[in-house]
Amino acid sequence: MDRGGCQMSGGGPSTGDGSGPDRHGMITLEDLESFSEDQPSDSGNGSLEEGQTMEEDENPDRLLHYWQEVARGHQVEVSQDMAEPIQQLSTNNQGRSHREQVPFTLLGRKEKCGEILYEKRHYEKGHWACIIMHEETYEQSICYGFMRIMRYICQHNSFGDYLGMTLPIVTVVRTDENHSVMSPDVTVAYYLPTEHQAQPPQPQDSDIVIEIWPATVVYTRAFSGPTNEVTIINQISTLAELLESPGVCVNDSFIVAGYTNPAHSNRQNEIWFLERR
């Protein structure tokens, strides 16, 4: 694993909320934390349905087994040592389960027939925990990246404490100049909560680095559904066509921001273009 930093000129987010998973989705931090409100229960026929809370669960390994099943759909292995982070992010954490939104200032938006085509936002500089993944597929990279970040959030840090959730979780993707091919290198990034921005806890995982992303202007377009190589390339092309001056943006690095549980059939995402400085 390459240690490397995020190699981005900035980054930031928006707002959103989580929902419950289905069995073909991807494992993410938002998936796990959403179990504090709704959690799948075994219906007895191998399927998973919404039901009891974590405190009512008689089988402490059931969540781990559930995520192992979900991840297999993306050829991802969830190891036994993920049981504790999964459980931590699935409970209330002494009232600290609030999902902080990464702050931004809306600079403007373009609309057509009442539909928002894209927004222009300003994000202040901030600390992000980043890890670069090099798996065979985008889905595998973000799954394994999220699990590494998850451990960092749940005590595998210099504070030895749960750090708290922020949204969105973002991934930095890189393409060729024609936006037709994605690089296998994917950066998964987590914005440090406000209380940790001044003094970021250091990761125990040497592949996770704390980056200061400078203040950045972002052009962002919302889209729903799955995120994979095909949909991301399509969304990049769509936003490039909508922008009046696409040349003002970085041309080979983009951000995918996820707000809703990616296992949801209608999950909510955004594609971000970063304005050149």
PDB file of C-alpha atoms in Angstrom:
ATOM      1  CA  MET A   1       0.000   0.000   0.000  1.00  0.00           C
ATOM      2  CA  ASP A   2       1.266   3.394  -1.038  1.00  0.00           C
ATOM      3  CA  ARG A   3       1.185   5.870   1.864  1.00  0.00           C
ATOM      4  CA  GLY A   4       0.836   9.050  -0.233  1.00  0.00           C
ATOM      5  CA  GLY A   5      -1.399  12.025   0.495  1.00  0.00           C
ATOM      6  CA  CYS A   6      -4.647  13.103  -1.096  1.00  0.00           C
ATOM      7  CA  GLN A   7      -2.947  15.051  -3.873  1.00  0.00           C
ATOM      8  CA  MET A   8      -5.955  17.321  -4.276  1.00  0.00           C
ATOM      9  CA  SER A   9      -6.311  21.061  -4.461  1.00  0.00           C
ATOM     10  CA  GLY A  10      -9.233  21.090  -2.077  1.00  0.00           C
ATOM     11  CA  GLY A  11     -12.451  19.415  -1.051  1.00  0.00           C
ATOM     12  CA  GLY A  12     -15.600  19.736   0.963  1.00  0.00           C
ATOM     13  CA  PRO A  13     -19.311  18.755   1.227  1.00  0.00           C
ATOM     14  CA  SER A  14     -23.066  19.411   1.712  1.00  0.00           C
ATOM     15  CA  THR A  15     -26.064  17.942   3.500  1.00  0.00           C
ATOM     16  CA  GLY A  16     -27.854  14.594   3.535  1.00  0.00           C
ATOM     17  CA  ASP A  17     -29.294  11.818   5.624  1.00  0.00           C
ATOM     18  CA  GLY A  18     -28.982   8.064   5.789  1.00  0.00           C
ATOM     19  CA  SER A  19     -31.411   5.261   5.180  1.00  0.00           C
ATOM     20  CA  GLY A  20     -31.549   1.524   5.633  1.00  0.00           C
ATOM     21  CA  PRO A  21     -29.593  -0.944   3.497  1.00  0.00           C
ATOM     22  CA  ASP A  22     -30.574  -3.742   1.153  1.00  0.00           C
ATOM     23  CA  ARG A  23     -28.415  -6.793   0.649  1.00  0.00           C
ATOM     24  CA  HIS A  24     -26.768  -5.714  -2.613  1.00  0.00           C
ATOM     25  CA  GLY A  25     -25.376  -2.396  -1.346  1.00  0.00           C
ATOM     26  CA  MET A  26     -21.921  -1.246  -0.348  1.00  0.00           C
ATOM     27  CA  ILE A  27     -20.585  -1.099   3.176  1.00  0.00           C
ATOM     28  CA  THR A  28     -19.907   2.457   4.279  1.00  0.00           C
ATOM     29  CA  LEU A  29     -19.591   4.509   7.431  1.00  0.00           C
ATOM     30  CA  GLU A  30     -23.033   5.964   6.797  1.00  0.00           C
ATOM     31  CA  ASP A  31     -24.493   2.453   6.524  1.00  0.00           C
ATOM     32  CA  LEU A  32     -23.093   1.459   9.869  1.00  0.00           C
ATOM     33  CA  GLU A  33     -23.966   4.610  11.747  1.00  0.00           C
ATOM     34  CA  SER A  34     -27.552   4.477  10.463  1.00  0.00           C
ATOM     35  CA  PHE A  35     -28.103   1.335  12.512  1.00  0.00           C
ATOM     36  CA  SER A  36     -28.421   3.507  15.612  1.00  0.00           C
ATOM     37  CA  GLU A  37     -31.899   4.310  14.291  1.00  0.00           C
ATOM     38  CA  ASP A  38     -32.884   1.375  12.067  1.00  0.00           C
ATOM     39  CA  GLN A  39     -31.211  -1.983  12.077  1.00  0.00           C
ATOM     40  CA  PRO A  40     -31.859  -5.099  10.002  1.00  0.00           C
ATOM     41  CA  SER A  41     -33.194  -8.158  11.757  1.00  0.00           C
ATOM     42  CA  ASP A  42     -33.073 -11.725  10.494  1.00  0.00           C
ATOM     43  CA  SER A  43     -36.493 -12.701   9.212  1.00  0.00           C
ATOM     44  CA  GLY A  44     -35.646 -16.391   9.461  1.00  0.00           C
ATOM     45  CA  ASN A  45     -35.368 -17.003   5.716  1.00  0.00           C
ATOM     46  CA  GLY A  46     -31.927 -15.522   5.228  1.00  0.00           C
ATOM     47  CA  SER A  47     -33.176 -12.065   4.295  1.00  0.00           C
ATOM     48  CA  LEU A  48     -32.596  -8.948   6.358  1.00  0.00           C
ATOM     49  CA  GLU A  49     -35.373  -6.566   7.303  1.00  0.00           C
ATOM     50  CA  GLU A  50     -35.606  -3.443   9.458  1.00  0.00           C
ATOM     51  CA  GLY A  51     -36.370  -4.217  13.069  1.00  0.00           C
ATOM     52  CA  GLN A  52     -34.813  -4.290  16.494  1.00  0.00           C
ATOM     53  CA  THR A  53     -32.135  -1.892  17.721  1.00  0.00           C
ATOM     54  CA  MET A  54     -28.585  -2.746  18.682  1.00  0.00           C
ATOM     55  CA  GLU A  55     -29.437  -2.892  22.356  1.00  0.00           C
ATOM     56  CA  GLU A  56     -32.126  -5.500  21.663  1.00  0.00           C
ATOM     57  CA  ASP A  57     -29.880  -7.693  19.566  1.00  0.00           C
ATOM     58  CA  GLU A  58     -29.078 -10.997  21.270  1.00  0.00           C
ATOM     59  CA  ASN A  59     -26.312 -11.878  18.816  1.00  0.00           C
ATOM     60  CA  PRO A  60     -23.402  -9.394  18.967  1.00  0.00           C
ATOM     61  CA  ASP A  61     -21.873 -10.856  15.784  1.00  0.00           C
ATOM     62  CA  ARG A  62     -25.010 -10.454  13.694  1.00  0.00           C
ATOM     63  CA  LEU A  63     -24.044  -7.018  12.349  1.00  0.00           C
ATOM     64  CA  LEU A  64     -20.616  -8.305  11.344  1.00  0.00           C
ATOM     65  CA  HIS A  65     -22.206 -11.256   9.550  1.00  0.00           C
ATOM     66  CA  TYR A  66     -24.650  -8.933   7.831  1.00  0.00           C
ATOM     67  CA  TRP A  67     -21.869  -6.697   6.512  1.00  0.00           C
ATOM     68  CA  GLN A  68     -19.872  -9.712   5.421  1.00  0.00           C
ATOM     69  CA  GLU A  69     -22.863 -10.768   3.341  1.00  0.00           C
ATOM     70  CA  VAL A  70     -23.348  -7.287   1.852  1.00  0.00           C
ATOM     71  CA  ALA A  71     -19.651  -6.901   1.029  1.00  0.00           C
ATOM     72  CA  ARG A  72     -19.436 -10.267  -0.737  1.00  0.00           C
ATOM     73  CA  GLY A  73     -21.624  -8.767  -3.469  1.00  0.00           C
ATOM     74  CA  HIS A  74     -18.671  -6.516  -4.297  1.00  0.00           C
ATOM     75  CA  GLN A  75     -16.006  -9.194  -3.801  1.00  0.00           C
ATOM     76  CA  VAL A  76     -14.923  -7.570  -0.555  1.00  0.00           C
ATOM     77  CA  GLU A  77     -13.924  -9.446   2.604  1.00  0.00           C
ATOM     78  CA  VAL A  78     -14.901  -8.001   5.997  1.00  0.00           C
ATOM     79  CA  SER A  79     -12.519  -9.365   8.607  1.00  0.00           C
ATOM     80  CA  GLN A  80     -13.410 -10.374  12.164  1.00  0.00           C
ATOM     81  CA  ASP A  81     -11.519  -7.388  13.595  1.00  0.00           C
ATOM     82  CA  MET A  82     -14.147  -5.094  12.047  1.00  0.00           C
ATOM     83  CA  ALA A  83     -16.731  -6.305  14.583  1.00  0.00           C
ATOM     84  CA  GLU A  84     -15.851  -3.632  17.175  1.00  0.00           C
ATOM     85  CA  PRO A  85     -15.823  -0.621  14.780  1.00  0.00           C
ATOM     86  CA  ILE A  86     -19.086  -1.823  13.245  1.00  0.00           C
ATOM     87  CA  GLN A  87     -20.692  -2.081  16.661  1.00  0.00           C
ATOM     88  CA  GLN A  88     -19.356   1.313  17.752  1.00  0.00           C
ATOM     89  CA  LEU A  89     -20.680   3.108  14.701  1.00  0.00           C
ATOM     90  CA  SER A  90     -24.018   1.335  15.109  1.00  0.00           C
ATOM     91  CA  THR A  91     -24.766   2.554  18.628  1.00  0.00           C
ATOM     92  CA  ASN A  92     -25.410   5.950  20.162  1.00  0.00           C
ATOM     93  CA  ASN A  93     -21.846   6.414  21.495  1.00  0.00           C
ATOM     94  CA  GLN A  94     -23.055   8.190  24.630  1.00  0.00           C
ATOM     95  CA  GLY A  95     -25.151  10.616  22.627  1.00  0.00           C
ATOM     96  CA  ARG A  96     -22.380  11.415  20.129  1.00  0.00           C
ATOM     97  CA  SER A  97     -24.004   9.910  17.060  1.00  0.00           C
ATOM     98  CA  HIS A  98     -24.853  13.322  15.516  1.00  0.00           C
ATOM     99  CA  ARG A  99     -23.729  13.566  11.896  1.00  0.00           C
ATOM    100  CA  GLU A 100     -21.952  16.861  11.366  1.00  0.00           C
ATOM    101  CA  GLN A 101     -22.259  18.363   7.904  1.00  0.00           C
ATOM    102  CA  VAL A 102     -19.103  19.680   6.270  1.00  0.00           C
ATOM    103  CA  PRO A 103     -19.717  23.465   6.123  1.00  0.00           C
ATOM    104  CA  PHE A 104     -19.879  25.445   2.887  1.00  0.00           C
ATOM    105  CA  THR A 105     -21.178  28.739   1.534  1.00  0.00           C
ATOM    106  CA  LEU A 106     -23.519  28.656  -1.446  1.00  0.00           C
ATOM    107  CA  LEU A 107     -22.277  31.099  -4.101  1.00  0.00           C
ATOM    108  CA  GLY A 108     -24.943  30.467  -6.715  1.00  0.00           C
ATOM    109  CA  ARG A 109     -26.781  27.873  -8.742  1.00  0.00           C
ATOM    110  CA  LYS A 110     -27.983  27.288 -12.285  1.00  0.00           C
ATOM    111  CA  GLU A 111     -31.572  26.153 -12.745  1.00  0.00           C
ATOM    112  CA  LYS A 112     -33.745  25.143 -15.673  1.00  0.00           C
ATOM    113  CA  CYS A 113     -37.513  24.632 -15.433  1.00  0.00           C
ATOM    114  CA  GLY A 114     -37.272  24.459 -11.665  1.00  0.00           C
ATOM    115  CA  GLU A 115     -34.506  21.826 -11.707  1.00  0.00           C
ATOM    116  CA  ILE A 116     -31.137  22.644 -10.136  1.00  0.00           C
ATOM    117  CA  LEU A 117     -28.545  21.791 -12.780  1.00  0.00           C
ATOM    118  CA  TYR A 118     -25.576  22.540 -10.546  1.00  0.00           C
ATOM    119  CA  GLU A 119     -24.451  24.665  -7.612  1.00  0.00           C
ATOM    120  CA  LYS A 120     -21.352  26.742  -7.013  1.00  0.00           C
ATOM    121  CA  ARG A 121     -20.045  26.557  -3.439  1.00  0.00           C
ATOM    122  CA  HIS A 122     -17.116  27.740  -1.363  1.00  0.00           C
ATOM    123  CA  TYR A 123     -15.464  25.439   1.164  1.00  0.00           C
ATOM    124  CA  GLU A 124     -13.032  26.710   3.790  1.00  0.00           C
ATOM    125  CA  LYS A 125      -9.742  24.943   4.317  1.00  0.00           C
ATOM    126  CA  GLY A 126      -9.889  22.023   6.707  1.00  0.00           C
ATOM    127  CA  HIS A 127      -8.288  18.797   7.886  1.00  0.00           C
ATOM    128  CA  TRP A 128      -9.270  15.552   6.173  1.00  0.00           C
ATOM    129  CA  ALA A 129      -8.169  12.005   6.958  1.00  0.00           C
ATOM    130  CA  CYS A 130      -7.284  10.375   3.636  1.00  0.00           C
ATOM    131  CA  ILE A 131      -6.228   7.001   2.347  1.00  0.00           C
ATOM    132  CA  ILE A 132      -5.321   6.041  -1.220  1.00  0.00           C
ATOM    133  CA  MET A 133      -6.571   2.647  -2.374  1.00  0.00           C
ATOM    134  CA  HIS A 134      -5.493   0.621  -5.404  1.00  0.00           C
ATOM    135  CA  GLU A 135      -8.034  -2.204  -5.684  1.00  0.00           C
ATOM    136  CA  GLU A 136      -9.227  -3.774  -8.938  1.00  0.00           C
ATOM    137  CA  THR A 137     -12.549  -1.925  -8.966  1.00  0.00           C
ATOM    138  CA  TYR A 138     -13.839   1.390  -7.647  1.00  0.00           C
ATOM    139  CA  GLU A 139     -16.332  -0.427  -5.425  1.00  0.00           C
ATOM    140  CA  GLN A 140     -13.594  -2.517  -3.826  1.00  0.00           C
ATOM    141  CA  SER A 141     -11.401   0.525  -3.258  1.00  0.00           C
ATOM    142  CA  ILE A 142     -14.098   2.509  -1.487  1.00  0.00           C
ATOM    143  CA  CYS A 143     -15.216  -0.474   0.599  1.00  0.00           C
ATOM    144  CA  TYR A 144     -11.720  -1.245   1.860  1.00  0.00           C
ATOM    145  CA  GLY A 145     -10.918   2.447   2.222  1.00  0.00           C
ATOM    146  CA  PHE A 146     -14.034   3.067   4.326  1.00  0.00           C
ATOM    147  CA  MET A 147     -13.147   0.185   6.623  1.00  0.00           C
ATOM    148  CA  ARG A 148      -9.664   1.613   7.222  1.00  0.00           C
ATOM    149  CA  ILE A 149     -11.124   5.067   7.926  1.00  0.00           C
ATOM    150  CA  MET A 150     -13.733   3.437  10.151  1.00  0.00           C
ATOM    151  CA  ARG A 151     -11.049   2.027  12.421  1.00  0.00           C
ATOM    152  CA  TYR A 152      -9.469   5.475  12.651  1.00  0.00           C
ATOM    153  CA  ILE A 153     -12.785   7.026  13.713  1.00  0.00           C
ATOM    154  CA  CYS A 154     -13.336   4.283  16.292  1.00  0.00           C
ATOM    155  CA  GLN A 155     -10.385   4.609  18.699  1.00  0.00           C
ATOM    156  CA  HIS A 156      -7.531   3.688  16.333  1.00  0.00           C
ATOM    157  CA  ASN A 157      -6.214   7.215  16.744  1.00  0.00           C
ATOM    158  CA  SER A 158      -3.922   9.102  19.095  1.00  0.00           C
ATOM    159  CA  PHE A 159      -6.886  10.190  21.240  1.00  0.00           C
ATOM    160  CA  GLY A 160      -8.030   6.606  21.704  1.00  0.00           C
ATOM    161  CA  ASP A 161     -11.638   7.758  21.428  1.00  0.00           C
ATOM    162  CA  TYR A 162     -14.591   7.822  19.036  1.00  0.00           C
ATOM    163  CA  LEU A 163     -14.186  10.926  16.877  1.00  0.00           C
ATOM    164  CA  GLY A 164     -17.701  11.379  15.487  1.00  0.00           C
ATOM    165  CA  MET A 165     -19.273  11.187  12.032  1.00  0.00           C
ATOM    166  CA  THR A 166     -19.279  13.831   9.312  1.00  0.00           C
ATOM    167  CA  LEU A 167     -21.035  13.905   5.955  1.00  0.00           C
ATOM    168  CA  PRO A 168     -20.410  13.494   3.145  1.00  0.00           C
ATOM    169  CA  ILE A 169     -17.725  10.851   2.914  1.00  0.00           C
ATOM    170  CA  VAL A 170     -15.890  11.691  -0.290  1.00  0.00           C
ATOM    171  CA  THR A 171     -13.777   9.844  -2.799  1.00  0.00           C
ATOM    172  CA  VAL A 172     -11.302  11.520  -5.130  1.00  0.00           C
ATOM    173  CA  VAL A 173     -11.182   9.957  -8.589  1.00  0.00           C
ATOM    174  CA  ARG A 174      -8.761  10.682 -11.393  1.00  0.00           C
ATOM    175  CA  THR A 175      -9.331  10.345 -15.134  1.00  0.00           C
ATOM    176  CA  ASP A 176      -7.576  10.846 -18.433  1.00  0.00           C
ATOM    177  CA  GLU A 177      -8.007  14.167 -20.259  1.00  0.00           C
ATOM    178  CA  ASN A 178     -11.004  12.864 -22.204  1.00  0.00           C
ATOM    179  CA  HIS A 179     -12.782  11.711 -19.045  1.00  0.00           C
ATOM    180  CA  SER A 180     -13.162   8.240 -20.547  1.00  0.00           C
ATOM    181  CA  VAL A 181     -10.953   6.149 -18.241  1.00  0.00           C
ATOM    182  CA  MET A 182     -10.701   6.232 -14.443  1.00  0.00           C
ATOM    183  CA  SER A 183      -7.430   5.648 -12.641  1.00  0.00           C
ATOM    184  CA  PRO A 184      -7.387   2.644 -10.270  1.00  0.00           C
ATOM    185  CA  ASP A 185      -6.057   4.972  -7.554  1.00  0.00           C
ATOM    186  CA  VAL A 186      -8.986   6.155  -5.417  1.00  0.00           C
ATOM    187  CA  THR A 187      -8.669   8.450  -2.394  1.00  0.00           C
ATOM    188  CA  VAL A 188     -11.221   7.971   0.384  1.00  0.00           C
ATOM    189  CA  ALA A 189     -11.496  11.016   2.660  1.00  0.00           C
ATOM    190  CA  TYR A 190     -13.238  11.898   5.923  1.00  0.00           C
ATOM    191  CA  TYR A 191     -13.621  15.465   7.171  1.00  0.00           C
ATOM    192  CA  LEU A 192     -12.512  15.864  10.795  1.00  0.00           C
ATOM    193  CA  PRO A 193     -15.341  17.114  13.055  1.00  0.00           C
ATOM    194  CA  THR A 194     -15.116  20.773  14.110  1.00  0.00           C
ATOM    195  CA  GLU A 195     -13.906  19.899  17.599  1.00  0.00           C
ATOM    196  CA  HIS A 196     -10.878  18.093  16.111  1.00  0.00           C
ATOM    197  CA  GLN A 197      -9.955  20.568  13.359  1.00  0.00           C
ATOM    198  CA  ALA A 198      -7.471  22.530  15.494  1.00  0.00           C
ATOM    199  CA  GLN A 199      -5.742  19.412  16.805  1.00  0.00           C
ATOM    200  CA  PRO A 200      -6.416  16.429  14.524  1.00  0.00           C
ATOM    201  CA  PRO A 201      -5.959  13.016  16.157  1.00  0.00           C
ATOM    202  CA  GLN A 202      -3.177  11.100  14.443  1.00  0.00           C
ATOM    203  CA  PRO A 203      -3.998   7.746  12.814  1.00  0.00           C
ATOM    204  CA  GLN A 204      -2.462   4.499  14.017  1.00  0.00           C
ATOM    205  CA  ASP A 205      -2.744   3.228  10.440  1.00  0.00           C
ATOM    206  CA  SER A 206       0.359   4.515   8.645  1.00  0.00           C
ATOM    207  CA  ASP A 207      -1.488   4.553   5.298  1.00  0.00           C
ATOM    208  CA  ILE A 208      -3.969   7.147   6.559  1.00  0.00           C
ATOM    209  CA  VAL A 209      -2.655  10.699   6.372  1.00  0.00           C
ATOM    210  CA  ILE A 210      -4.088  13.964   7.676  1.00  0.00           C
ATOM    211  CA  GLU A 211      -4.238  16.499   4.840  1.00  0.00           C
ATOM    212  CA  ILE A 212      -5.060  20.205   4.982  1.00  0.00           C
ATOM    213  CA  TRP A 213      -7.286  20.856   1.981  1.00  0.00           C
ATOM    214  CA  PRO A 214      -7.159  24.560   1.101  1.00  0.00           C
ATOM    215  CA  ALA A 215     -10.205  26.765   0.616  1.00  0.00           C
ATOM    216  CA  THR A 216     -11.827  25.757  -2.653  1.00  0.00           C
ATOM    217  CA  VAL A 217     -14.649  26.733  -4.998  1.00  0.00           C
ATOM    218  CA  VAL A 218     -16.616  23.683  -6.112  1.00  0.00           C
ATOM    219  CA  TYR A 219     -19.171  23.152  -8.876  1.00  0.00           C
ATOM    220  CA  THR A 220     -21.442  20.324  -7.793  1.00  0.00           C
ATOM    221  CA  ARG A 221     -24.299  18.367  -9.330  1.00  0.00           C
ATOM    222  CA  ALA A 222     -26.554  15.949  -7.455  1.00  0.00           C
ATOM    223  CA  PHE A 223     -27.366  12.499  -8.778  1.00  0.00           C
ATOM    224  CA  SER A 224     -28.996   9.382  -7.363  1.00  0.00           C
ATOM    225  CA  GLY A 225     -28.310   5.687  -7.684  1.00  0.00           C
ATOM    226  CA  PRO A 226     -25.160   3.555  -7.605  1.00  0.00           C
ATOM    227  CA  THR A 227     -21.602   4.831  -7.897  1.00  0.00           C
ATOM    228  CA  ASN A 228     -19.265   2.824 -10.098  1.00  0.00           C
ATOM    229  CA  GLU A 229     -16.846   3.500 -12.927  1.00  0.00           C
ATOM    230  CA  VAL A 230     -19.604   3.835 -15.540  1.00  0.00           C
ATOM    231  CA  THR A 231     -21.946   6.125 -13.576  1.00  0.00           C
ATOM    232  CA  ILE A 232     -19.094   8.349 -12.399  1.00  0.00           C
ATOM    233  CA  ILE A 233     -17.738   8.848 -15.933  1.00  0.00           C
ATOM    234  CA  ASN A 234     -21.279   9.643 -17.102  1.00  0.00           C
ATOM    235  CA  GLN A 235     -21.805  12.190 -14.322  1.00  0.00           C
ATOM    236  CA  ILE A 236     -18.477  13.876 -15.078  1.00  0.00           C
ATOM    237  CA  SER A 237     -19.461  14.208 -18.736  1.00  0.00           C
ATOM    238  CA  THR A 238     -22.910  15.555 -17.839  1.00  0.00           C
ATOM    239  CA  LEU A 239     -21.595  18.286 -15.540  1.00  0.00           C
ATOM    240  CA  ALA A 240     -18.848  19.239 -18.023  1.00  0.00           C
ATOM    241  CA  GLU A 241     -21.534  19.824 -20.661  1.00  0.00           C
ATOM    242  CA  LEU A 242     -23.661  21.938 -18.296  1.00  0.00           C
ATOM    243  CA  LEU A 243     -20.896  24.264 -17.141  1.00  0.00           C
ATOM    244  CA  GLU A 244     -20.639  27.479 -19.116  1.00  0.00           C
ATOM    245  CA  SER A 245     -16.852  27.562 -18.660  1.00  0.00           C
ATOM    246  CA  PRO A 246     -15.621  24.049 -17.817  1.00  0.00           C
ATOM    247  CA  GLY A 247     -12.063  25.207 -18.458  1.00  0.00           C
ATOM    248  CA  VAL A 248     -12.030  27.029 -15.104  1.00  0.00           C
ATOM    249  CA  CYS A 249     -12.068  23.641 -13.340  1.00  0.00           C
ATOM    250  CA  VAL A 250      -9.401  21.028 -12.709  1.00  0.00           C
ATOM    251  CA  ASN A 251      -9.657  18.609 -15.646  1.00  0.00           C
ATOM    252  CA  ASP A 252      -8.328  15.311 -14.317  1.00  0.00           C
ATOM    253  CA  SER A 253      -9.397  15.031 -10.670  1.00  0.00           C
ATOM    254  CA  PHE A 254     -12.982  14.938  -9.400  1.00  0.00           C
ATOM    255  CA  ILE A 255     -14.822  14.191  -6.171  1.00  0.00           C
ATOM    256  CA  VAL A 256     -17.747  11.864  -5.563  1.00  0.00           C
ATOM    257  CA  ALA A 257     -19.634  12.848  -2.390  1.00  0.00           C
ATOM    258  CA  GLY A 258     -21.986  10.374  -0.729  1.00  0.00           C
ATOM    259  CA  TYR A 259     -24.768  11.504   1.627  1.00  0.00           C
ATOM    260  CA  THR A 260     -27.151   8.557   1.730  1.00  0.00           C
ATOM    261  CA  ASN A 261     -26.518   4.954   2.633  1.00  0.00           C
ATOM    262  CA  PRO A 262     -25.060   3.574  -0.641  1.00  0.00           C
ATOM    263  CA  ALA A 263     -26.982   0.341  -0.097  1.00  0.00           C
ATOM    264  CA  HIS A 264     -30.228   2.258  -0.610  1.00  0.00           C
ATOM    265  CA  SER A 265     -31.881   1.779  -4.007  1.00  0.00           C
ATOM    266  CA  ASN A 266     -32.134   5.563  -4.485  1.00  0.00           C
ATOM    267  CA  ARG A 267     -29.006   6.774  -2.740  1.00  0.00           C
ATOM    268  CA  GLN A 268     -28.020  10.434  -2.979  1.00  0.00           C
ATOM    269  CA  ASN A 269     -24.635  11.541  -4.299  1.00  0.00           C
ATOM    270  CA  GLU A 270     -22.918  14.516  -5.873  1.00  0.00           C
ATOM    271  CA  ILE A 271     -20.152  14.922  -8.435  1.00  0.00           C
ATOM    272  CA  TRP A 272     -17.794  17.832  -7.690  1.00  0.00           C
ATOM    273  CA  PHE A 273     -15.565  19.809 -10.040  1.00  0.00           C
ATOM    274  CA  LEU A 274     -12.864  21.917  -8.356  1.00  0.00           C
ATOM    275  CA  GLU A 275     -12.181  25.421  -9.658  1.00  0.00           C
ATOM    276  CA  ARG A 276      -8.574  26.097 -10.616  1.00  0.00           C
ATOM    277  CA  ARG A 277      -6.755  28.479  -8.299  1.00  0.00           C
TER     278      ARG A 277
END
